[in-house]
Each structure stands twice: as structure tokens, then as C-alpha cells.
């Protein structure tokens, strides 16, 4: 079993002569001014949920965009701050970007071109040449910061996600002492979908600067091999999952990401969570009612309107559940500068209003809208109170929310309805798997879930807990670190 200690030992034994650097767009701790003081917050992001425990175990340096309005006041003269604030165990090195750069590189090319391109959720990507230029310039800037950080030392650089596709090539060409690995947190689409990107060659060439490139699923690895095979000059070895371009090799491997199971389960059982559960039961009038939960970063890939339509269908078909079932949707809005994200928020508002208006009676409303920032304790209490959790993504690389529901189900009696289009569905086969595009099917499965005997609920949840406990985030990181070390010794 992988644990934080085992990962620490691996890092101490294998990386002791090396610097370990993580690079991502999003920073794990954001400092901002609030109520006359400086507050430190963890952004809602799957990448951070997974990597923060790993960095706590490994130490090293995390390089990321400093996005908080008090970030500059909290770093030293070399733009560094030790984090987490309550238990400093690694260094955060902030990179500063202008508003124009954030617009072009992040809201523009990353969020409005690459994100919809890789998720088949029927939102059209927007390709804009100015945004692409800014994206290239920002990748170059990040690369220069990394090269300076590394200097003449041997280093492992672990790059995250689709914001930094061009950087691996720059690093590998500039410094032969660096081993570069990259983890792609979202799906890699089939080659027909990817080829509409006008700059596909540059992106593929950038990614083939990596020594190791990881995806959640073998299916995404295969899509990547197909895309490279069709789009650029390279030798694709499908038996060894290896690509050679200009004599340089890239290993392509699946590494299904996960959570710190034991830590989530420990927090779920904390006395503060128990107290918050009692408070929420009273204030939300949940006593005697069945709670169904949805918790997502608000994003059009998460299938929130589809879930609401399924709830409408469920209440329409099963009037005996009216007054008994309460659905809570929570999660923070994200990327609100991108028009498609503003539209999804408006669509959710309208659907919640319509459904509540249609069914509400007396003191009962079917949907409680808790979108917006909630404390970690409140979110955990809601997970624990839920009889049923619905994850209905239209397409999702993995989906850590599903794994968090599993880890928080201490009574092993929660039922998970899970979209078959998430990476998590490959592991959590004891969830009730659904096609979120079919409101009829999801409504039918909701009824099945609510009527499932306790023994079956427990049997399914207990198996899922065993899987997430074993395939935890330390295994994910341990496999990647071992892969990087193997490449260094094996060439
Ligand atoms: C990407 C891929 C892949 C959500 N709302 C709030 C909040 N959260 C937390 C959840 C969870 C995380 O954010 C979301 O993780 P997901 O994995 O579900 O989704 P993405 O952010 O889209 O992550 C995904 C992941 O990368 C890792 O590789 O699994 O497929 O899309 O931890 O609990 N946290 C707080 N408030 C919220 O309102 N504090």
C-alpha cells in the first residue's frame, strides 16, 4: 500500500541528489486581501487536490502564476513563500503575469481553445491568433523561470496540464540535465477532434519535449499516439508506448490520479464535521428527508444542467418522493471571464428557478442552491449527510469529486451515480453508471439508488472504498516518480 511515508522514502532514496520542481498555471495557495487582513486560500481544483499532499511529502519547489491580490506582499525578494502556512513543507515560487497575459494565455487559449477542444462536450473551441501568441510568450516565460531555478543542478521537472504544452521542448533543448515529465489532467480526444487546432503541430512538438507524458487512461494514451502518428513526423512504437522525434524519446503512460484517501476519511470523521452536520440538518430542515448532492467546480463539462433535468424528470415520474427528497447543488463558479462559463451559470439559475417553482409546496423546495464559496467543513458535512451523490460529467479526465464522496462515506451507505464518461468510471465500477445525456435513464437510476437495500449499498461502497484506498494519490505520484527515475537511469 502506498502511503505518504513510502513516497517520502522513495523521494529521499531516489531523488536525493536532485531538485524536484512542479510547474503549473494555478498556484496551490492564494493570498488575498479580505476584511482588512490577508487570507490564504486553496483554490478548488482537482490538480491541487492531488498535488498538494505529494509536495508536502516530497518538499521541493512549486512554480506557478501568482494570482492573488496579496501574493506580492507575501513573497520574499526572490518571489518565494513557504507553504502550507500552518505546516511549511515546500516552496512556492510565484510567476507574475500582466492582465493582458492572463487574458490571452489563460482565459483565451487555455480555457477557450484547449479545454473545449479536449473535452467532447459540444462547446466549440475558439482559436485566436493573438491569444496563441500570448500563450507562446507565457510558456517561454515559465520556461525561463524554471531554467533559472534549476541552474546547473540535476533536476526532475514535473509539468502540469494543458497551459504549458510548449515548455517541455524548451526545457529539454536548453538543459540536458533535466528530466521532464508532464501530466495531462484532462482527456486527450481522438485525432479527428484534435486536428481542428490550427497550431496542433507546435503543441505536439512541445509535448514531445517530455521524457515522460502521463494521461489518466490508456484510452487517452492511445488517442495521443494516433494524433501524433497522423499529424507530425515521428516514430510511434505502439508496443512500447514510446514516440521518437528527432532521436529524442517520449514514453507515454497511463497514471490514474487519485486522492489522499486516509486524510479525507480522517477529516470526514472530525468533531467539527459532526457539529456542522447537526447545524446543517437544522438550518436546511433536512430531518426526515433524503439528501441528494451535487458538488462541482461550475463548468459546462460537469453536466449540471443535465443533472437538473434528470431531477425534474424524477420528480415528475415519482410524485411520492415530492416533499421527501432534497437536492443540494454546491461548488464555486470558475473562469467567469469566459462567455461559455457565464452562460452555464445563467442556465443553471434558470433551471433551478423553474424546477423549484414547478414542485415546491409548503416548506419544501426540491433544490437548494448552495453554489459559491463554502468552507471545507461545510462541504465535508454535506458529503456525509448525502444518501446519494450524483456526478454527471459530459466528459471528465478522472473526476476527484467522485473519489472524495467514496472516501467520506464512513457508514459505507452512500450510493454514487457516476457518468460513464469520467475516467473514474473505469475504477469505480460499483457506482451506478449512467449516460448523463439521457435524463430518462438518470431519473430511473435515481429511483433505483434510493430504493437500494442497505446491504447492497454497503457492499458496493465498501468495494469502492477498498479501490480508492489502495489506488491513492501516493501511488499515482510514486508511479510517476519511479517512471522518471527509470528514464534517467535507462536513458
Ligand atoms: C481536473 C480534471 C481531474 C469543487 N468545488 C469546490 C471544491 N471543489 C474541489 C473538489 C475536488 C476538486 O475541486 C475538483 O476536482 P475534479 O477532479 O472533480 O475536477 P477538475 O477541477 O475539473 O480537475 C479532472 C483533475 O483535474 C485531477 O487530475 O480529475 O478530470 O478536469 O477536489 O472537492 N473545493 C472547494 N470549494 C468548492 O466549491 N473548497
Coordinates of C-alpha atoms and ligand atoms in Angstrom, one line a residue:
X1 CA 0.0 0.0 0.0
X2 CA 1.3 3.4 -0.9
X3 CA 1.4 6.0 1.9
X4 CA 2.8 9.4 2.3
X5 CA 5.8 7.9 4.2
X6 CA 6.5 5.4 1.5
X7 CA 6.5 8.2 -1.1
X8 CA 8.8 10.2 1.1
X9 CA 11.2 7.3 1.4
X10 CA 11.2 6.8 -2.4
X11 CA 11.9 10.5 -2.9
X12 CA 14.7 10.5 -0.3
X13 CA 16.3 7.4 -1.8
X14 CA 16.0 8.2 -5.5
X15 CA 15.9 12.0 -5.8
X16 CA 18.3 13.0 -3.0
X17 CA 20.8 14.5 -5.4
X18 CA 18.2 16.2 -7.5
X19 CA 15.9 19.2 -7.3
X20 CA 12.2 18.3 -7.6
X21 CA 10.2 21.0 -9.4
X22 CA 6.5 21.1 -10.1
X23 CA 5.2 23.7 -12.6
X24 CA 1.6 24.6 -13.1
X25 CA -0.5 27.6 -14.1
X26 CA -2.6 27.5 -10.9
X27 CA -0.9 28.0 -7.5
X28 CA -1.8 25.8 -4.5
X29 CA -2.1 28.7 -2.1
X30 CA -3.6 32.2 -3.0
X31 CA -3.1 35.2 -0.7
X32 CA -5.8 37.9 -0.9
X33 CA -7.0 40.9 1.0
X34 CA -10.2 40.3 2.8
X35 CA -11.8 42.2 5.7
X36 CA -8.7 44.3 6.3
X37 CA -6.4 41.3 6.6
X38 CA -4.5 38.9 4.3
X39 CA -6.2 35.5 3.9
X40 CA -4.7 32.4 2.4
X41 CA -7.0 30.0 0.4
X42 CA -6.7 26.8 -1.5
X43 CA -8.4 27.1 -5.0
X44 CA -11.0 24.5 -5.9
X45 CA -9.0 22.4 -8.5
X46 CA -8.5 18.7 -9.0
X47 CA -4.9 19.3 -9.8
X48 CA -4.2 21.0 -6.5
X49 CA -6.2 18.4 -4.5
X50 CA -3.9 15.8 -5.9
X51 CA -0.5 17.5 -5.9
X52 CA -0.5 19.4 -2.6
X53 CA -0.2 16.2 -0.5
X54 CA 2.5 14.9 -2.8
X55 CA 4.5 18.2 -2.5
X56 CA 4.1 18.1 1.3
X57 CA 5.7 14.6 1.2
X58 CA 8.5 15.5 -1.3
X59 CA 9.4 19.0 -0.4
X60 CA 10.9 20.8 -3.5
X61 CA 9.6 23.8 -5.3
X62 CA 6.3 24.5 -7.0
X63 CA 6.4 27.2 -9.7
X64 CA 3.0 28.8 -10.6
X65 CA 1.3 32.0 -11.5
X66 CA 0.8 34.3 -8.5
X67 CA -2.9 35.2 -9.0
X68 CA -3.9 36.6 -5.6
X69 CA -4.1 40.3 -4.9
X70 CA -1.9 39.9 -1.8
X71 CA 0.5 37.4 -3.4
X72 CA 3.3 40.0 -4.0
X73 CA 3.1 41.1 -0.3
X74 CA 3.6 37.6 1.0
X75 CA 6.7 36.5 -1.0
X76 CA 10.4 37.2 -0.2
X77 CA 12.7 39.2 -2.5
X78 CA 13.1 36.1 -4.8
X79 CA 9.3 35.7 -5.2
X80 CA 9.1 32.7 -2.9
X81 CA 6.9 31.7 0.1
X82 CA 7.0 28.6 2.2
X83 CA 3.6 26.7 2.2
X84 CA 1.3 25.4 3.6
X85 CA 1.0 28.3 6.0
X86 CA 0.2 26.1 9.0
X87 CA 2.9 23.5 8.2
X88 CA 5.5 24.9 5.8
X89 CA 6.9 21.9 3.9
X90 CA 7.7 23.1 0.4
X91 CA 8.5 26.3 -1.5
X92 CA 6.0 28.1 -3.8
X93 CA 7.8 30.3 -6.4
X94 CA 5.4 32.7 -8.0
X95 CA 5.5 33.9 -11.6
X96 CA 3.9 37.3 -12.3
X97 CA 1.7 37.8 -15.4
X98 CA 0.0 41.0 -16.6
X99 CA -3.8 41.2 -17.0
X100 CA -3.3 41.0 -20.8
X101 CA -1.2 37.9 -20.5
X102 CA -3.7 36.2 -18.2
X103 CA -6.4 37.1 -20.7
X104 CA -4.7 35.7 -23.8
X105 CA -2.9 32.7 -22.3
X106 CA -5.3 31.6 -19.6
X107 CA -8.9 32.8 -20.4
X108 CA -8.1 32.8 -24.1
X109 CA -6.1 29.9 -25.5
X110 CA -6.1 27.6 -22.4
X111 CA -9.7 27.9 -21.3
X112 CA -11.5 28.9 -24.5
X113 CA -9.5 26.8 -27.0
X114 CA -7.7 23.8 -25.5
X115 CA -10.2 23.0 -22.7
X116 CA -13.2 22.6 -25.1
X117 CA -11.0 21.0 -27.8
X118 CA -10.1 18.2 -25.4
X119 CA -13.5 17.7 -23.8
X120 CA -16.1 16.5 -26.1
X121 CA -19.0 18.5 -24.5
X122 CA -20.2 20.2 -27.7
X123 CA -18.8 23.6 -26.8
X124 CA -16.9 25.0 -29.7
X125 CA -13.3 26.0 -29.2
X126 CA -12.3 29.5 -30.2
X127 CA -8.9 29.9 -31.9
X128 CA -7.5 33.4 -31.8
X129 CA -4.0 34.2 -33.2
X130 CA -3.3 36.9 -30.6
X131 CA -4.2 34.6 -27.8
X132 CA -1.9 32.0 -29.2
X133 CA 1.0 34.5 -29.4
X134 CA 0.4 35.3 -25.8
X135 CA 0.3 31.6 -24.9
X136 CA 3.6 31.1 -26.6
X137 CA 5.2 34.0 -24.8
X138 CA 3.9 32.9 -21.4
X139 CA 5.2 29.4 -22.0
X140 CA 8.6 30.9 -22.8
X141 CA 8.5 33.0 -19.6
X142 CA 7.6 29.9 -17.4
X143 CA 10.5 28.0 -19.1
X144 CA 13.0 30.8 -18.3
X145 CA 11.9 30.8 -14.6
X146 CA 12.3 27.0 -14.4
X147 CA 15.7 27.1 -16.1
X148 CA 16.9 29.8 -13.7
X149 CA 15.5 27.9 -10.7
X150 CA 17.3 24.7 -11.8
X151 CA 20.6 26.3 -12.7
X152 CA 23.4 23.7 -13.0
X153 CA 21.7 21.2 -10.7
X154 CA 20.3 17.9 -11.8
X155 CA 16.5 18.2 -11.7
X156 CA 13.2 16.5 -12.2
X157 CA 10.7 18.9 -13.6
X158 CA 7.1 17.8 -13.4
X159 CA 4.8 19.9 -15.6
X160 CA 1.0 20.1 -15.2
X161 CA -1.7 20.2 -17.8
X162 CA -2.6 22.0 -21.0
X163 CA -1.5 25.5 -20.1
X164 CA 2.2 24.6 -20.5
X165 CA 2.3 22.4 -23.6
X166 CA 5.3 24.3 -25.3
X167 CA 7.5 24.4 -22.2
X168 CA 8.8 20.8 -22.2
X169 CA 10.5 21.2 -25.6
X170 CA 12.2 24.5 -24.5
X171 CA 13.5 22.9 -21.3
X172 CA 14.8 19.7 -22.9
X173 CA 16.6 21.6 -25.6
X174 CA 18.1 24.1 -23.2
X175 CA 19.3 21.8 -20.4
X176 CA 20.3 18.1 -20.8
X177 CA 20.5 17.7 -17.0
X178 CA 16.8 18.0 -16.6
X179 CA 14.3 15.1 -16.8
X180 CA 10.9 16.4 -17.8
X181 CA 7.6 14.7 -17.1
X182 CA 4.2 16.1 -17.8
X183 CA 0.8 15.0 -16.6
X184 CA -2.3 15.8 -18.7
X185 CA -5.2 16.2 -16.3
X186 CA -8.0 16.3 -18.9
X187 CA -8.9 13.8 -21.7
X188 CA -6.9 13.6 -24.9
X189 CA -9.5 13.5 -27.7
X190 CA -9.4 11.4 -30.8
X191 CA -7.3 12.7 -33.7
X192 CA -10.2 13.9 -35.7
X193 CA -11.3 16.2 -32.9
X194 CA -7.7 17.4 -32.2
X195 CA -6.8 18.2 -35.8
X196 CA -9.1 21.3 -36.0
X197 CA -6.5 23.1 -33.8
X198 CA -4.5 25.4 -36.2
X199 CA -1.4 25.1 -34.0
X200 CA -1.6 21.3 -33.4
X201 CA 1.9 20.8 -34.7
X202 CA 3.5 23.2 -32.3
X203 CA 1.6 21.7 -29.4
X204 CA 2.5 18.2 -30.3
X205 CA 6.2 19.1 -30.8
X206 CA 6.2 20.9 -27.4
X207 CA 4.7 17.9 -25.6
X208 CA 7.2 15.6 -27.3
X209 CA 9.9 17.5 -25.4
X210 CA 8.9 15.5 -22.4
X211 CA 10.8 12.3 -21.4
X212 CA 7.5 11.0 -19.8
X213 CA 4.0 12.0 -20.7
X214 CA 1.2 10.8 -18.5
X215 CA -2.6 10.6 -19.0
X216 CA -5.3 9.2 -16.7
X217 CA -6.3 6.3 -19.0
X218 CA -4.7 4.0 -21.6
X219 CA -7.5 5.2 -23.9
X220 CA -6.1 8.8 -23.7
X221 CA -2.6 7.4 -24.4
X222 CA -3.9 5.6 -27.5
X223 CA -5.6 8.8 -28.7
X224 CA -2.4 10.7 -28.2
X225 CA -0.3 8.1 -30.2
X226 CA -2.9 8.2 -33.0
X227 CA -2.8 12.0 -33.1
X228 CA 1.0 12.1 -33.3
X229 CA 1.1 9.3 -35.9
X230 CA -1.3 11.3 -38.1
X231 CA -0.1 14.8 -37.5
X232 CA 3.7 15.1 -37.4
X233 CA 7.0 13.5 -38.3
X234 CA 7.7 11.0 -35.5
X235 CA 8.1 7.2 -35.0
X236 CA 5.3 5.8 -32.9
X237 CA 6.0 2.5 -31.2
X238 CA 2.7 1.2 -30.1
X239 CA 4.1 -1.9 -28.3
X240 CA 6.3 0.1 -26.1
X241 CA 4.1 3.2 -25.9
X242 CA 7.1 5.3 -27.0
X243 CA 7.4 8.1 -29.5
X244 CA 10.7 9.1 -31.1
X245 CA 11.1 12.5 -32.7
X246 CA 14.5 13.8 -33.9
X247 CA 16.3 11.0 -31.9
X248 CA 14.6 12.1 -28.7
X249 CA 12.2 9.7 -27.0
X250 CA 9.0 10.3 -25.1
X251 CA 7.4 7.5 -23.0
X252 CA 3.6 7.7 -22.9
X253 CA 1.9 6.0 -19.9
X254 CA -1.4 5.9 -18.0
X255 CA -1.4 7.1 -14.4
X256 CA -4.9 7.3 -12.9
X257 CA -4.9 10.2 -10.5
X258 CA -6.5 9.9 -7.0
X259 CA -6.9 11.5 -3.6
X260 CA -5.3 11.1 -0.2
X261 CA -7.9 8.6 1.0
X262 CA -6.9 8.3 4.6
X263 CA -6.7 12.1 5.1
X264 CA -10.2 12.7 3.5
X265 CA -11.6 9.9 5.6
X266 CA -10.0 11.3 8.8
X267 CA -11.3 14.8 8.1
X268 CA -14.8 13.3 7.4
X269 CA -14.9 11.8 10.9
X270 CA -13.7 15.0 12.7
X271 CA -15.8 16.5 15.5
X272 CA -16.1 19.8 13.6
X273 CA -17.8 17.9 10.7
X274 CA -20.1 16.2 13.1
X275 CA -21.1 19.5 14.7
X276 CA -21.6 21.1 11.2
X277 CA -23.8 18.1 10.2
X278 CA -26.1 18.9 13.1
X279 CA -26.2 22.6 12.3
X280 CA -27.0 21.9 8.6
X281 CA -29.7 19.4 9.4
X282 CA -31.5 22.1 11.4
X283 CA -30.9 25.1 9.2
X284 CA -31.7 23.3 5.9
X285 CA -34.6 21.4 7.5
X286 CA -33.1 18.0 6.4
X287 CA -34.5 16.0 9.3
X288 CA -36.6 13.1 7.9
X289 CA -35.6 14.0 4.3
X290 CA -33.3 12.3 1.8
X291 CA -30.4 14.4 0.7
X292 CA -29.0 14.1 -2.9
X293 CA -25.8 16.0 -3.5
X294 CA -24.0 17.5 -6.5
X295 CA -20.6 19.2 -5.9
X296 CA -18.7 20.5 -8.8
X297 CA -16.5 23.3 -9.9
X298 CA -19.1 25.1 -12.0
X299 CA -18.1 24.1 -15.5
X300 CA -20.0 23.2 -18.7
X301 CA -18.2 19.8 -18.8
X302 CA -19.7 18.7 -15.5
X303 CA -23.2 18.2 -16.8
X304 CA -25.0 20.2 -14.1
X305 CA -28.0 21.3 -16.3
X306 CA -28.3 17.6 -17.4
X307 CA -28.5 16.5 -13.8
X308 CA -31.1 19.2 -13.0
X309 CA -33.2 18.0 -16.0
X310 CA -32.9 14.4 -14.7
X311 CA -34.1 15.6 -11.2
X312 CA -37.1 17.3 -12.9
X313 CA -37.9 14.0 -14.7
X314 CA -37.5 12.0 -11.5
X315 CA -39.9 14.3 -9.5
X316 CA -42.4 14.2 -12.4
X317 CA -42.4 10.4 -12.7
X318 CA -42.2 9.7 -8.9
X319 CA -44.6 12.1 -7.2
X320 CA -44.4 10.0 -3.9
X321 CA -40.9 11.4 -3.5
X322 CA -42.0 15.0 -3.6
X323 CA -41.6 16.6 -0.1
X324 CA -39.1 13.8 0.8
X325 CA -36.1 14.3 -1.4
X326 CA -33.9 17.5 -1.3
X327 CA -31.2 18.1 -3.9
X328 CA -28.3 20.4 -3.0
X329 CA -26.0 21.8 -5.7
X330 CA -22.8 23.3 -4.4
X331 CA -19.4 24.4 -5.8
X332 CA -17.8 27.6 -6.9
X333 CA -18.2 29.3 -10.2
X334 CA -15.0 29.2 -12.2
X335 CA -13.5 31.0 -15.3
X336 CA -16.3 33.6 -15.2
X337 CA -14.4 35.8 -17.7
X338 CA -15.1 33.2 -20.4
X339 CA -18.5 33.6 -22.1
X340 CA -19.4 29.9 -22.1
X341 CA -19.0 29.8 -18.3
X342 CA -21.3 32.8 -17.8
X343 CA -23.8 31.1 -20.0
X344 CA -23.7 27.9 -17.9
X345 CA -24.3 29.8 -14.7
X346 CA -27.3 31.5 -16.2
X347 CA -28.7 28.2 -17.5
X348 CA -28.3 26.6 -14.0
X349 CA -30.1 29.7 -12.4
X350 CA -33.0 29.3 -14.8
X351 CA -33.4 25.6 -14.4
X352 CA -33.3 25.8 -10.6
X353 CA -35.9 28.5 -10.6
X354 CA -38.2 26.6 -13.0
X355 CA -37.9 23.3 -11.1
X356 CA -38.4 24.8 -7.7
X357 CA -41.4 26.8 -9.0
X358 CA -42.9 23.7 -10.5
X359 CA -42.8 21.4 -7.5
X360 CA -42.4 23.5 -4.3
X361 CA -45.1 23.0 -1.6
X362 CA -45.4 24.4 1.9
X363 CA -41.9 24.4 3.5
X364 CA -40.4 22.1 0.9
X365 CA -38.4 23.1 -2.2
X366 CA -36.7 20.4 -4.1
X367 CA -33.5 22.2 -4.9
X368 CA -31.3 24.1 -2.5
X369 CA -28.8 26.2 -4.4
X370 CA -25.5 26.4 -2.4
X371 CA -23.2 27.5 -5.2
X372 CA -20.5 29.8 -4.0
X373 CA -17.7 29.5 -1.6
X374 CA -18.4 27.1 1.3
X375 CA -15.9 26.1 4.0
X376 CA -14.1 22.7 3.7
X377 CA -16.0 21.7 6.9
X378 CA -19.4 22.5 5.4
X379 CA -18.6 20.7 2.1
X380 CA -17.5 17.6 4.1
X381 CA -20.6 17.7 6.3
X382 CA -22.8 17.8 3.2
X383 CA -20.9 14.8 1.7
X384 CA -21.6 12.9 4.9
X385 CA -25.2 13.8 5.0
X386 CA -25.9 12.7 1.4
X387 CA -27.7 9.5 0.8
X388 CA -27.0 9.8 -2.9
X389 CA -24.2 11.7 -4.8
X390 CA -24.5 12.4 -8.5
X391 CA -21.5 13.1 -10.7
X392 CA -22.9 13.6 -14.2
X393 CA -19.9 15.0 -16.2
X394 CA -20.3 15.0 -20.0
X395 CA -16.6 14.2 -20.3
X396 CA -14.0 14.3 -17.5
X397 CA -10.4 13.2 -17.3
X398 CA -10.8 11.5 -13.9
X399 CA -13.2 13.4 -11.5
X400 CA -11.9 13.5 -8.0
X401 CA -15.2 14.6 -6.5
X402 CA -16.5 11.0 -7.1
X403 CA -13.5 9.6 -5.2
X404 CA -14.0 12.2 -2.4
X405 CA -17.6 11.1 -1.9
X406 CA -16.4 7.5 -1.6
X407 CA -13.7 8.4 0.9
X408 CA -16.2 10.4 3.0
X409 CA -18.9 7.7 3.2
X410 CA -17.8 6.5 6.6
X411 CA -21.1 4.5 7.1
X412 CA -20.5 2.9 3.6
X413 CA -24.1 3.6 2.9
X414 CA -24.0 6.4 0.3
X415 CA -24.9 5.5 -3.3
X416 CA -22.8 7.1 -6.1
X417 CA -24.4 7.8 -9.5
X418 CA -21.5 8.3 -11.9
X419 CA -21.2 9.3 -15.5
X420 CA -19.7 6.7 -17.7
X421 CA -17.8 9.5 -19.4
X422 CA -15.5 10.1 -16.4
X423 CA -12.1 8.4 -16.0
X424 CA -13.3 7.5 -12.5
X425 CA -15.9 5.2 -14.0
X426 CA -13.2 2.8 -15.1
X427 CA -12.2 2.2 -11.5
X428 CA -15.5 2.7 -9.6
X429 CA -17.5 0.1 -11.3
X430 CA -19.7 -0.4 -8.3
X431 CA -21.1 3.1 -8.8
X432 CA -24.4 3.2 -10.7
X433 CA -23.0 4.2 -14.1
X434 CA -25.2 6.4 -16.3
X435 CA -25.2 8.3 -19.6
X436 CA -25.8 11.9 -18.4
X437 CA -27.2 12.9 -21.8
X438 CA -30.3 10.7 -21.0
X439 CA -32.5 12.4 -18.4
X440 CA -34.8 9.4 -18.5
X441 CA -32.0 6.9 -17.6
X442 CA -30.6 9.1 -14.8
X443 CA -34.1 9.6 -13.4
X444 CA -34.7 5.8 -13.5
X445 CA -31.3 5.1 -11.8
X446 CA -32.0 7.8 -9.1
X447 CA -35.1 5.8 -8.1
X448 CA -33.1 2.5 -8.1
X449 CA -30.5 4.2 -5.9
X450 CA -33.0 5.5 -3.4
X451 CA -34.7 2.1 -3.2
X452 CA -31.5 0.0 -3.0
X453 CA -31.3 -2.2 0.1
X454 CA -28.8 -1.2 2.8
X455 CA -26.7 -4.4 2.3
X456 CA -26.2 -3.8 -1.4
X457 CA -25.3 -0.1 -0.8
X458 CA -22.7 -1.2 1.7
X459 CA -21.4 -3.9 -0.4
X460 CA -20.9 -1.6 -3.3
X461 CA -19.4 1.3 -1.3
X462 CA -17.1 -1.0 0.7
X463 CA -15.6 -2.3 -2.6
X464 CA -15.2 1.2 -4.0
X465 CA -13.5 2.3 -0.7
X466 CA -11.0 -0.5 -0.9
X467 CA -10.2 0.5 -4.5
X468 CA -9.7 4.2 -3.7
X469 CA -7.8 3.4 -0.5
X470 CA -5.3 1.3 -2.5
X471 CA -5.1 3.4 -5.7
X472 CA -4.5 6.6 -3.8
X473 CA -2.6 9.7 -4.8
X474 CA 0.7 8.5 -3.3
X475 CA 0.5 5.5 -5.7
X476 CA -0.1 7.9 -8.6
X477 CA 2.9 10.1 -7.6
X478 CA 5.1 7.1 -6.7
X479 CA 4.5 5.5 -10.1
X480 CA 5.4 8.8 -11.9
X481 CA 8.5 9.4 -9.8
X482 CA 9.6 5.8 -10.3
X483 CA 9.0 6.3 -14.1
X484 CA 11.1 9.4 -14.1
X485 CA 13.9 7.7 -12.2
X486 CA 13.8 4.8 -14.5
X487 CA 14.1 7.1 -17.6
X488 CA 17.1 8.8 -16.0
X489 CA 18.9 5.6 -15.5
X490 CA 17.7 3.9 -18.6
X491 CA 18.2 6.9 -21.0
Ligands
LIG1 C1 -9.2 18.4 -13.5 C2 -9.9 17.4 -14.4 C3 -9.2 15.5 -12.9 C4 -15.0 21.6 -6.2 N1 -15.9 22.6 -5.8 C5 -15.4 23.2 -4.7 C6 -14.2 22.5 -4.4 N2 -14.0 21.6 -5.3 C7 -12.9 20.6 -5.3 C8 -13.4 19.2 -5.3 C9 -12.2 18.5 -5.9 C10 -11.7 19.5 -6.9 O1 -12.2 20.8 -6.5 C11 -12.3 19.2 -8.3 O2 -11.6 18.1 -8.9 P1 -12.2 17.3 -10.1 O3 -11.2 16.2 -10.4 O4 -13.5 16.8 -9.8 O5 -12.3 18.3 -11.4 P2 -11.4 19.5 -12.1 O6 -11.1 20.6 -11.2 O7 -12.0 19.7 -13.4 O8 -9.9 18.8 -12.3 C12 -10.4 16.2 -13.7 C13 -8.4 16.5 -12.1 O9 -8.0 17.7 -12.9 C14 -7.2 15.9 -11.5 O10 -6.4 15.4 -12.5 O11 -9.8 14.5 -12.0 O12 -10.9 15.2 -14.6 O13 -10.9 18.0 -15.1 O14 -11.2 18.2 -5.0 O15 -13.7 18.8 -4.0 N3 -13.4 22.8 -3.3 C15 -13.8 23.9 -2.5 N4 -15.0 24.6 -2.8 C16 -15.7 24.3 -3.9 O16 -16.8 24.9 -4.1 N5 -13.1 24.2 -1.5

